[in-house]
Short mmCIF file of C-alpha atoms in Angstrom, two decimals:
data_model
loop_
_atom_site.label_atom_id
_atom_site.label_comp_id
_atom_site.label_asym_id
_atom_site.label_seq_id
_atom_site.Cartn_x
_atom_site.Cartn_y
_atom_site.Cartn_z
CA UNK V 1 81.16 83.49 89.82
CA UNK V 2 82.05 86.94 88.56
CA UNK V 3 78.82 89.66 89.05
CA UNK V 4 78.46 93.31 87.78
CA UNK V 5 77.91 95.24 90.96
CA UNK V 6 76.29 98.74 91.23
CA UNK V 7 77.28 100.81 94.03
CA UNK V 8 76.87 104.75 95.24
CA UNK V 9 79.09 106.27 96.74
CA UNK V 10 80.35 110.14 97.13
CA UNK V 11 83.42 111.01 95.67
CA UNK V 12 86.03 113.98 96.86
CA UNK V 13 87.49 115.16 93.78
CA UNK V 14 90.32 117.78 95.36
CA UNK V 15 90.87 120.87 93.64
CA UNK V 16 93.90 120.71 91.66
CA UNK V 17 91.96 118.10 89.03
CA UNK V 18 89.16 120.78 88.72
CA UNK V 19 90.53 121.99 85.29
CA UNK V 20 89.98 117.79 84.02
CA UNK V 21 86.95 116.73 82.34
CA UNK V 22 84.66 115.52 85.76
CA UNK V 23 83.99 112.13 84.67
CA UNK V 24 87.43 111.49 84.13
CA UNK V 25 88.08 112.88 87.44
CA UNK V 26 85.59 110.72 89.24
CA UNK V 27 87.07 107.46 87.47
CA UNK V 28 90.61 107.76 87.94
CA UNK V 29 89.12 108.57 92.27
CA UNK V 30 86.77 105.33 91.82
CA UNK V 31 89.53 103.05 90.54
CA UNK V 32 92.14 104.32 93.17
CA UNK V 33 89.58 103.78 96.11
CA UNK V 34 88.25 100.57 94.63
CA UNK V 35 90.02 98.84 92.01
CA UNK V 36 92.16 95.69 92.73
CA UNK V 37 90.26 96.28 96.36
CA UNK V 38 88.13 93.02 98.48
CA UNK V 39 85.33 95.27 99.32
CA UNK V 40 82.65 93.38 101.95
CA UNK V 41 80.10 91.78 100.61
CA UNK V 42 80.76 91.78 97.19
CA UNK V 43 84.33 90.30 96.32
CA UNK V 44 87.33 91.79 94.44
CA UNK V 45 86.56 94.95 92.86
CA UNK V 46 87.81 94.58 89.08
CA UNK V 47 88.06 98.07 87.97
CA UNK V 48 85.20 100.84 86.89
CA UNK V 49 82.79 99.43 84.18
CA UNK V 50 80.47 102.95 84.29
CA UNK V 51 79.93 105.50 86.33
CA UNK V 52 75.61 105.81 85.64
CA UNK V 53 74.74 108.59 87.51
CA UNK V 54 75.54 111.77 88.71
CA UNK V 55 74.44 113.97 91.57
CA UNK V 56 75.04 117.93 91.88
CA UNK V 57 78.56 118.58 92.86
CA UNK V 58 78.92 119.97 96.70
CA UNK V 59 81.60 121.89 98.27
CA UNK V 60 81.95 121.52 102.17
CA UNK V 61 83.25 124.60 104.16
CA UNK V 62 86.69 124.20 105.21
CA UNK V 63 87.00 122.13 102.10
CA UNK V 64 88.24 123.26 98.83
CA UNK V 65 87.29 119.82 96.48
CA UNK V 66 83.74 118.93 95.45
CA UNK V 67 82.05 116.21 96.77
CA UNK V 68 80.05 114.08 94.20
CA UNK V 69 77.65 111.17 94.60
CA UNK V 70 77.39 108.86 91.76
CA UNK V 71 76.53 105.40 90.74
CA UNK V 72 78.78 103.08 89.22
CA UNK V 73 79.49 99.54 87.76
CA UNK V 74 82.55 97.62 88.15
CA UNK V 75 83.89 95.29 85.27
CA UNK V 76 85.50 94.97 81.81
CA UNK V 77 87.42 93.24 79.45
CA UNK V 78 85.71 89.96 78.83
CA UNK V 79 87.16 88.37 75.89
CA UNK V 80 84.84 85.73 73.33
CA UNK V 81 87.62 84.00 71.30
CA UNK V 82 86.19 83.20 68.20
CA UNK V 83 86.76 79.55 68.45
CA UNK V 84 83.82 79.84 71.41
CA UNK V 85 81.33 81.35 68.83
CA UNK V 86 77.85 79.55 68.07
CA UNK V 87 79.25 77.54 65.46
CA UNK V 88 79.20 77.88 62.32
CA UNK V 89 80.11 81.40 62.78
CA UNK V 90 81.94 83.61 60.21
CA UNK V 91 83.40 87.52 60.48
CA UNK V 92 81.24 89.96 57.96
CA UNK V 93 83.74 92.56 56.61
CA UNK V 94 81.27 94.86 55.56
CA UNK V 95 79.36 95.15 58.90
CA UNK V 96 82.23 94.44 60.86
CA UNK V 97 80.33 92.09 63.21
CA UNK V 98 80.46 88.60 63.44
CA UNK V 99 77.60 86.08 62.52
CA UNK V 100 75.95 82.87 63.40
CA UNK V 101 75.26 80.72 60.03
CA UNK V 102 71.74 79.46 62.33
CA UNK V 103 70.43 76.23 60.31
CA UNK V 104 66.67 75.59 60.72
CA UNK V 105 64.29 73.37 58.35
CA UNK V 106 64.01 75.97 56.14
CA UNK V 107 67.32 77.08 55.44
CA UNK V 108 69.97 79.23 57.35
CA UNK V 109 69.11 82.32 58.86
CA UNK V 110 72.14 85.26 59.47
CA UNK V 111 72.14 86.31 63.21
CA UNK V 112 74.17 88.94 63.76
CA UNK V 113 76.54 90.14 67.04
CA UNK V 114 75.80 93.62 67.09
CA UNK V 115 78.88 95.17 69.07
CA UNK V 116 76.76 96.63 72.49
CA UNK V 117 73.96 93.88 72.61
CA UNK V 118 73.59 91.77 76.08
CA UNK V 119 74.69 88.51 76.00
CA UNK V 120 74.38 85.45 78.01
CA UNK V 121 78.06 83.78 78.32
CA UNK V 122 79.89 81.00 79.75
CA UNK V 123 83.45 81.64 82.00
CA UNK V 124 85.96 79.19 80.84
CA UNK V 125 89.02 81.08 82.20
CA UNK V 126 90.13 84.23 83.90
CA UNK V 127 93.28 85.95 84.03
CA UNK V 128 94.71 88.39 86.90
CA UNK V 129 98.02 90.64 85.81
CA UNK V 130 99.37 92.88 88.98
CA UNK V 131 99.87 95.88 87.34
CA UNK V 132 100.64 97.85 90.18
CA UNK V 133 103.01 100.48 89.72
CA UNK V 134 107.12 99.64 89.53
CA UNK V 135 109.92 101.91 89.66
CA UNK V 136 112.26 101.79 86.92
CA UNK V 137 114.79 98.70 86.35
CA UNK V 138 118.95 99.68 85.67
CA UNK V 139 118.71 98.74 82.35
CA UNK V 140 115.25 100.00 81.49
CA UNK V 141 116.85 103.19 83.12
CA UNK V 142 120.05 103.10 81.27
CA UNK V 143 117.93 103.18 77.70
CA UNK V 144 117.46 105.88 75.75
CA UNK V 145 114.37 105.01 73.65
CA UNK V 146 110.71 106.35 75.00
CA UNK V 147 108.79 102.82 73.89
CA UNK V 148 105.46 103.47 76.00
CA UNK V 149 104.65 99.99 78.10
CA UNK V 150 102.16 97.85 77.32
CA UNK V 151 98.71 98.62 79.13
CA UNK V 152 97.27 95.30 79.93
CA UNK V 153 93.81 94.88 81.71
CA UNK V 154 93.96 93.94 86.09
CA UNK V 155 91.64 91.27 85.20
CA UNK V 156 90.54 89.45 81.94
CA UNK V 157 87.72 86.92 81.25
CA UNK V 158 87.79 84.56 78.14
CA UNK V 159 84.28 83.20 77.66
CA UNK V 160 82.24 80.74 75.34
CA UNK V 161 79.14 81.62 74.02
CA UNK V 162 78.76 78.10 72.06
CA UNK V 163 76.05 76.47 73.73
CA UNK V 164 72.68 76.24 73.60
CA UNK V 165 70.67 79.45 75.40
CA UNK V 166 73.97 81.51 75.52
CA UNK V 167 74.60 84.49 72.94
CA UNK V 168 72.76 87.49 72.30
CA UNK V 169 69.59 87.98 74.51
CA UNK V 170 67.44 88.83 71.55
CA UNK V 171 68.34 85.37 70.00
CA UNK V 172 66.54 83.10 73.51
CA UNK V 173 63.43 85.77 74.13
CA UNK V 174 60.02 84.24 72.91
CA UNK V 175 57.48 86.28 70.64
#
């Protein structure tokens, strides 16, 4: 079972990254504390899904860096293959969303997967990458080209939203 946890928590951000953007600060603190991290209670901590509040920034005496408390969220990258779509399902160019053909007695009706909306979804498999950091190998060290690596995600979901009561939440409510 994979959850979306909110936590607080105060967050030392030392002086040197005071010229950064503070949310970008506070992230890059949050996933070095937490990320990739069995915290009690909860489980594996993913990686930073939102940071959802912030507090006034404090500086303690005999302590250059701010102290911050914020709340945050922890998850990302869930992928919906479209295969796992309410089917039948079809991509609108225009809108750049995809759509749910929905047959009822009289006719089809368009529902549409606005990028954003809460949906209801169904794990069918998960994926966990180490990407902690490497030094470099000989021969990656021997070449001469700058080709930036490939980012991939810590963790990765691939889930189904082709059964009955899962998709959008606005599809399921009752008027």
């Amino acid at each position: 079972m994979f959850v979306l946890v909110e936590m607080v928590d105060t967050v030392r951000i030392p002086p040197w990254q005071f010229e950064r953007k503070l949310n970008d600060s506070i992230a890059e603190e949050l996933n070095k504390k937490l990320a990739n991290k069995v915290v009690y209670n909860v489980g594996l901590c993913i990686c930073l899904f939102d940071v959802t509040k912030l507090e006034d920034a404090y500086v303690f005496p005999g302590d250059g860096a701010s102290h911050t408390k914020v709340s945050l969220g922890f998850f990302d990258d869930i992928l919906i293959p479209p295969e796992s779509l309410q089917q039948p399902a079809k991509f609108d160019e225009a809108e750049q969303v995809w759509v749910w053909e929905y047959e009822t007695e009289e006719g089809a009706h368009d529902l549409y997967m606005d990028t954003g909306e809460e949906i209801r979804f169904r794990v069918v498999d998960e994926s966990f990458v180490d990407t902690s950091p490497t030094g470099p190998s000989s021969a990656e060290a021997a070449s001469s080209s700058e080709e930036l690596p490939k980012k991939e995600a810590p963790y990765t979901l691939v889930g189904s939203i082709s059964e009955p009561g899962l998709g959008l939440l606005s599809w399921w409510t009752s008027s």
